JSON list of C-alpha atoms in Angstrom, two decimals:
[
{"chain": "A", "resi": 1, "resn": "UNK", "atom": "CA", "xyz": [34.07, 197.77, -62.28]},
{"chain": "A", "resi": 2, "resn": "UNK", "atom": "CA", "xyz": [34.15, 196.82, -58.37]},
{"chain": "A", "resi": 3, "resn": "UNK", "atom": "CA", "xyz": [36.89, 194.13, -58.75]},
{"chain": "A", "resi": 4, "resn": "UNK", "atom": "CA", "xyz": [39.51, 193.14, -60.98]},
{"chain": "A", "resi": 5, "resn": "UNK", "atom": "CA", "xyz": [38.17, 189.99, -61.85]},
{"chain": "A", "resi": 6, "resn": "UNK", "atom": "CA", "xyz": [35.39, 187.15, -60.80]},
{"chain": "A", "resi": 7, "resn": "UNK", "atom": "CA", "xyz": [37.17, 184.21, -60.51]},
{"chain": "A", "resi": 8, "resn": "UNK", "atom": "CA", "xyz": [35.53, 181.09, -59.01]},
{"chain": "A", "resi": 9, "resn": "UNK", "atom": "CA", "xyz": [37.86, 178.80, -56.87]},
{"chain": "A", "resi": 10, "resn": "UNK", "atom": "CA", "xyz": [41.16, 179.24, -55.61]},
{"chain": "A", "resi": 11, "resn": "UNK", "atom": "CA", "xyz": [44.36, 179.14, -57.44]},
{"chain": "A", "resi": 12, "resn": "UNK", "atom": "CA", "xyz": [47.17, 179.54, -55.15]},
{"chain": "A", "resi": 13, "resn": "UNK", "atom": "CA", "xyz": [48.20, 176.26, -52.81]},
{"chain": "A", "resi": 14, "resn": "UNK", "atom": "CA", "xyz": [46.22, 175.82, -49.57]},
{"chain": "A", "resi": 15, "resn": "UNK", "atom": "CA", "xyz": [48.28, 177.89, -46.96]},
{"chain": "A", "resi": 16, "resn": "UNK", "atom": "CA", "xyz": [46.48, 175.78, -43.58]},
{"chain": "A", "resi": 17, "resn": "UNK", "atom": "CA", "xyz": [45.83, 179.24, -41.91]},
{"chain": "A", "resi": 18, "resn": "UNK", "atom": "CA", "xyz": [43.94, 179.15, -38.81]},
{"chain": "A", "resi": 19, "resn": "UNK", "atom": "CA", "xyz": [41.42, 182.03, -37.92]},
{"chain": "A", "resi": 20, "resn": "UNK", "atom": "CA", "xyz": [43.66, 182.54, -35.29]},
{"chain": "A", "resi": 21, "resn": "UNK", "atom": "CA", "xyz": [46.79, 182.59, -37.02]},
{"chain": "A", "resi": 22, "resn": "UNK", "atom": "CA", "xyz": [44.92, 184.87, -39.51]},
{"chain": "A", "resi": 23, "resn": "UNK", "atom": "CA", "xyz": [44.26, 187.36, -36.76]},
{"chain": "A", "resi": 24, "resn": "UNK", "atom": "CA", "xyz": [47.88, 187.67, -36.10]},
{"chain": "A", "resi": 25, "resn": "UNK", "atom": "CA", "xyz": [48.24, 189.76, -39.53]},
{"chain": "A", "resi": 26, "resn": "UNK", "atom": "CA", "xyz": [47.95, 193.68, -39.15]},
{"chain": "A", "resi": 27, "resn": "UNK", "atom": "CA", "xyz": [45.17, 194.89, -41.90]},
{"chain": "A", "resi": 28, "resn": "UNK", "atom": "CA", "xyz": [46.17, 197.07, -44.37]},
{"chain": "A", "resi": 29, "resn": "UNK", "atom": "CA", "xyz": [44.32, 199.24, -46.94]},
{"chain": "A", "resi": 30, "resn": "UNK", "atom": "CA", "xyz": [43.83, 197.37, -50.22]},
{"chain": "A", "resi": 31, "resn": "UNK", "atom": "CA", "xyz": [41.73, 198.99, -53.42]},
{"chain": "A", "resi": 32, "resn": "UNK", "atom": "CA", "xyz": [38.42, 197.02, -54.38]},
{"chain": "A", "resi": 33, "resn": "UNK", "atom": "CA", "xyz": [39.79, 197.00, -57.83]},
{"chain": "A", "resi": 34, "resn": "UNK", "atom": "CA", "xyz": [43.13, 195.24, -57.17]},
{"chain": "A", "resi": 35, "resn": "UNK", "atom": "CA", "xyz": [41.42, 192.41, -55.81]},
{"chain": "A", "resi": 36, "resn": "UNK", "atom": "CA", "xyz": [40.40, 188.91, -57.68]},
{"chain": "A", "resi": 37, "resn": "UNK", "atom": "CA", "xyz": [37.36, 186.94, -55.61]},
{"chain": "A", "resi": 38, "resn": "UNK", "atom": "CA", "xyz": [37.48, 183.32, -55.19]},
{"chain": "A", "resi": 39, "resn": "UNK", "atom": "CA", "xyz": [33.33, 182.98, -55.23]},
{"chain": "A", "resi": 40, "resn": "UNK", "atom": "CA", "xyz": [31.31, 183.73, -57.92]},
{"chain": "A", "resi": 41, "resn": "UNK", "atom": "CA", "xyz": [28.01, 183.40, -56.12]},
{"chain": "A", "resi": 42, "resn": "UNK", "atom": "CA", "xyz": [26.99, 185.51, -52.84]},
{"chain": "A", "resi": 43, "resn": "UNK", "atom": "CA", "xyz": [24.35, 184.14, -50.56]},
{"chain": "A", "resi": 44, "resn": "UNK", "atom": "CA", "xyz": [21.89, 187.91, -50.74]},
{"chain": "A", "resi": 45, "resn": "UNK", "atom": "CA", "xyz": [21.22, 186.84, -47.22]},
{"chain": "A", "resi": 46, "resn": "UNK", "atom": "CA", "xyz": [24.73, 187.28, -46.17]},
{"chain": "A", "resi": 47, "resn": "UNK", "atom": "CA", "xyz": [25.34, 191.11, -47.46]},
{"chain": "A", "resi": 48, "resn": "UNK", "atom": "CA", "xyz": [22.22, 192.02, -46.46]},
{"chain": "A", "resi": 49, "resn": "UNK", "atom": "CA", "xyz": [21.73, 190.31, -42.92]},
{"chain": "A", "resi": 50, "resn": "UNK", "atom": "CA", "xyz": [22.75, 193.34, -40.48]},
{"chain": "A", "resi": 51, "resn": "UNK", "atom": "CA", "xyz": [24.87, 191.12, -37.97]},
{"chain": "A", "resi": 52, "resn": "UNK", "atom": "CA", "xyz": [26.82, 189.44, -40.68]},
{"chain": "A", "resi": 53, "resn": "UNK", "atom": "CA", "xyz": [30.18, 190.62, -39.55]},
{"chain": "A", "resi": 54, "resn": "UNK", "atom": "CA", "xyz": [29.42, 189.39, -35.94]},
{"chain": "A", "resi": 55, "resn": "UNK", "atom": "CA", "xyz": [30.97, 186.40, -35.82]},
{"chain": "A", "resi": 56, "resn": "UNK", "atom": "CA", "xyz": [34.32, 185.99, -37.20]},
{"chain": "A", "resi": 57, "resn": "UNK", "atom": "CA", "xyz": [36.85, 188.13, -38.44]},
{"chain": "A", "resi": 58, "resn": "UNK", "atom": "CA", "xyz": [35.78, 191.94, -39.16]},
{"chain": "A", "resi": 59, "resn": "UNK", "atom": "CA", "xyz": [38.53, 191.90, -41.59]},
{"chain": "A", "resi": 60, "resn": "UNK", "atom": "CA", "xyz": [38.21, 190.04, -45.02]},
{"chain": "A", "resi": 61, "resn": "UNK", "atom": "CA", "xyz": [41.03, 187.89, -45.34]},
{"chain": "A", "resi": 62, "resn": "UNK", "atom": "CA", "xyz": [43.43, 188.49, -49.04]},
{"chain": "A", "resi": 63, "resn": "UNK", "atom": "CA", "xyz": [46.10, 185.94, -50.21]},
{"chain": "A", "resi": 64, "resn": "UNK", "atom": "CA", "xyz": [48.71, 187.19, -52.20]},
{"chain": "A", "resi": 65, "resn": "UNK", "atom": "CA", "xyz": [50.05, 184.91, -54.43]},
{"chain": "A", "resi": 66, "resn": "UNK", "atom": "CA", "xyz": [51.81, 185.62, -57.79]},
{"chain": "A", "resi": 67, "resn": "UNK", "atom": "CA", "xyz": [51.42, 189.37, -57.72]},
{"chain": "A", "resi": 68, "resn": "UNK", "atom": "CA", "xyz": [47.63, 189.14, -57.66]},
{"chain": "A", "resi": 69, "resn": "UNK", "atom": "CA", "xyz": [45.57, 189.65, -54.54]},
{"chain": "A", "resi": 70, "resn": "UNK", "atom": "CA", "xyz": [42.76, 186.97, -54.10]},
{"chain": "A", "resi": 71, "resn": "UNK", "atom": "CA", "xyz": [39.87, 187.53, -52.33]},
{"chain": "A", "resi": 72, "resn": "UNK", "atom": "CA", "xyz": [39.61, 184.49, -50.01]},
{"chain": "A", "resi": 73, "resn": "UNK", "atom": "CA", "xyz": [37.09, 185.32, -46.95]},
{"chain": "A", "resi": 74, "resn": "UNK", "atom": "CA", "xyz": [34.76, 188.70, -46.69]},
{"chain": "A", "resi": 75, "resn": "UNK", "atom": "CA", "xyz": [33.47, 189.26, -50.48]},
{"chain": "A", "resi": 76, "resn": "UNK", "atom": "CA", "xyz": [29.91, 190.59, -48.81]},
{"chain": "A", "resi": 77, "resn": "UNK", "atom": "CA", "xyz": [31.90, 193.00, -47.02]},
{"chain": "A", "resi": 78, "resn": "UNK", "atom": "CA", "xyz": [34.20, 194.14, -49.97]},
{"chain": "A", "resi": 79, "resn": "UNK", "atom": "CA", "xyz": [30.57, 194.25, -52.01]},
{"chain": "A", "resi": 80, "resn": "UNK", "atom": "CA", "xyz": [29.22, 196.49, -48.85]},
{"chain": "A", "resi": 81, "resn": "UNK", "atom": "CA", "xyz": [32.12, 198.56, -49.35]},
{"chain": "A", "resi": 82, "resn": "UNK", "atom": "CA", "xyz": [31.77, 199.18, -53.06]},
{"chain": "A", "resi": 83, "resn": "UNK", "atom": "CA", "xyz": [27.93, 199.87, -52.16]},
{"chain": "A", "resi": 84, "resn": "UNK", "atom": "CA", "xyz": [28.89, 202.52, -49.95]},
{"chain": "A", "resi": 85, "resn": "UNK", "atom": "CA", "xyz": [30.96, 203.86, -52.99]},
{"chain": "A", "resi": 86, "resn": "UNK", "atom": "CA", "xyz": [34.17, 203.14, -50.91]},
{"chain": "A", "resi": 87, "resn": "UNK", "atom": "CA", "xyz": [37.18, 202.55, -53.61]},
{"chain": "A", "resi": 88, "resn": "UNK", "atom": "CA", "xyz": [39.25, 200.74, -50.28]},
{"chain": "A", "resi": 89, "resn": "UNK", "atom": "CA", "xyz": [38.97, 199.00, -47.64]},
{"chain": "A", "resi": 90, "resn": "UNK", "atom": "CA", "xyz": [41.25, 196.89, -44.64]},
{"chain": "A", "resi": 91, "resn": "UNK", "atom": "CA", "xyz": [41.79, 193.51, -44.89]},
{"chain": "A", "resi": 92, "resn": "UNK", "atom": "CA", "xyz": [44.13, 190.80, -43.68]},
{"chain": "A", "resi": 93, "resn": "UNK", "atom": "CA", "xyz": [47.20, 190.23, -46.51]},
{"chain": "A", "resi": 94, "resn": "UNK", "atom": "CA", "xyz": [48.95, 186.90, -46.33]},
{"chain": "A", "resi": 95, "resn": "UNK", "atom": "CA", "xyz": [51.77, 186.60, -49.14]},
{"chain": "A", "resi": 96, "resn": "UNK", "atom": "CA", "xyz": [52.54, 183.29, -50.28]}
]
C-alpha cells in the first residue's frame, strides 16, 4: 500500500494559500503511507514527463486537517517516490 487512502476531492475548508505563502513553510519528512490524496486520477504524462517538477514548487504541498494529512499538490511526485521504493519524502505541512 503506497498511501493511506485514495480519496477524491478535498475535505478540509479552502485555506486561500498562495504559492508564495506556501513557500514560506519549511518541508518536513512525511511517510507515503500517512498521507490521504485529494485526486484519484493522474495525468501518465505528468509522472512521467522528465521536467515535471520544473515549474512550481519542488515540494508537494500536505494540509493537515483533523489529524489526517491530505495530499493537496505533488501526488506524481509522492507516486515517483514510492516508485523509487522511497517509504518518505519532504513536503510542505500546513495545519489547519
Amino acid at each position: 500500500m503506497i498511501f493511506k487512502l485514495v480519496g477524491d476531492g478535498r475535505p478540509y475548508p479552502e485555506h486561500g494559500l498562495s504559492h508564495r505563502e506556501w513557500a514560506q513553510i519549511p518541508p518536513r519528512q512525511v511517510r507515503l503511507d500517512t498521507l490521504i490524496t485529494t485526486k484519484a486520477v493522474l495525468d501518465l504524462h505528468s509522472l512521467l514527463a522528465q521536467d515535471s517538477t520544473f515549474y512550481g514548487d519542488l515540494f508537494p504541498h500536505v494540509v493537515q486537517w483533523n489529524g489526517e494529512l491530505y495530499l493537496e499538490d505533488g501526488l506524481h511526485r509522492a507516486l515517483r517516490a514510492a516508485l523509487q521504493q522511497r517509504s518518505v519524502l519532504h513536503a510542505r505541512i500546513l495545519e489547519i
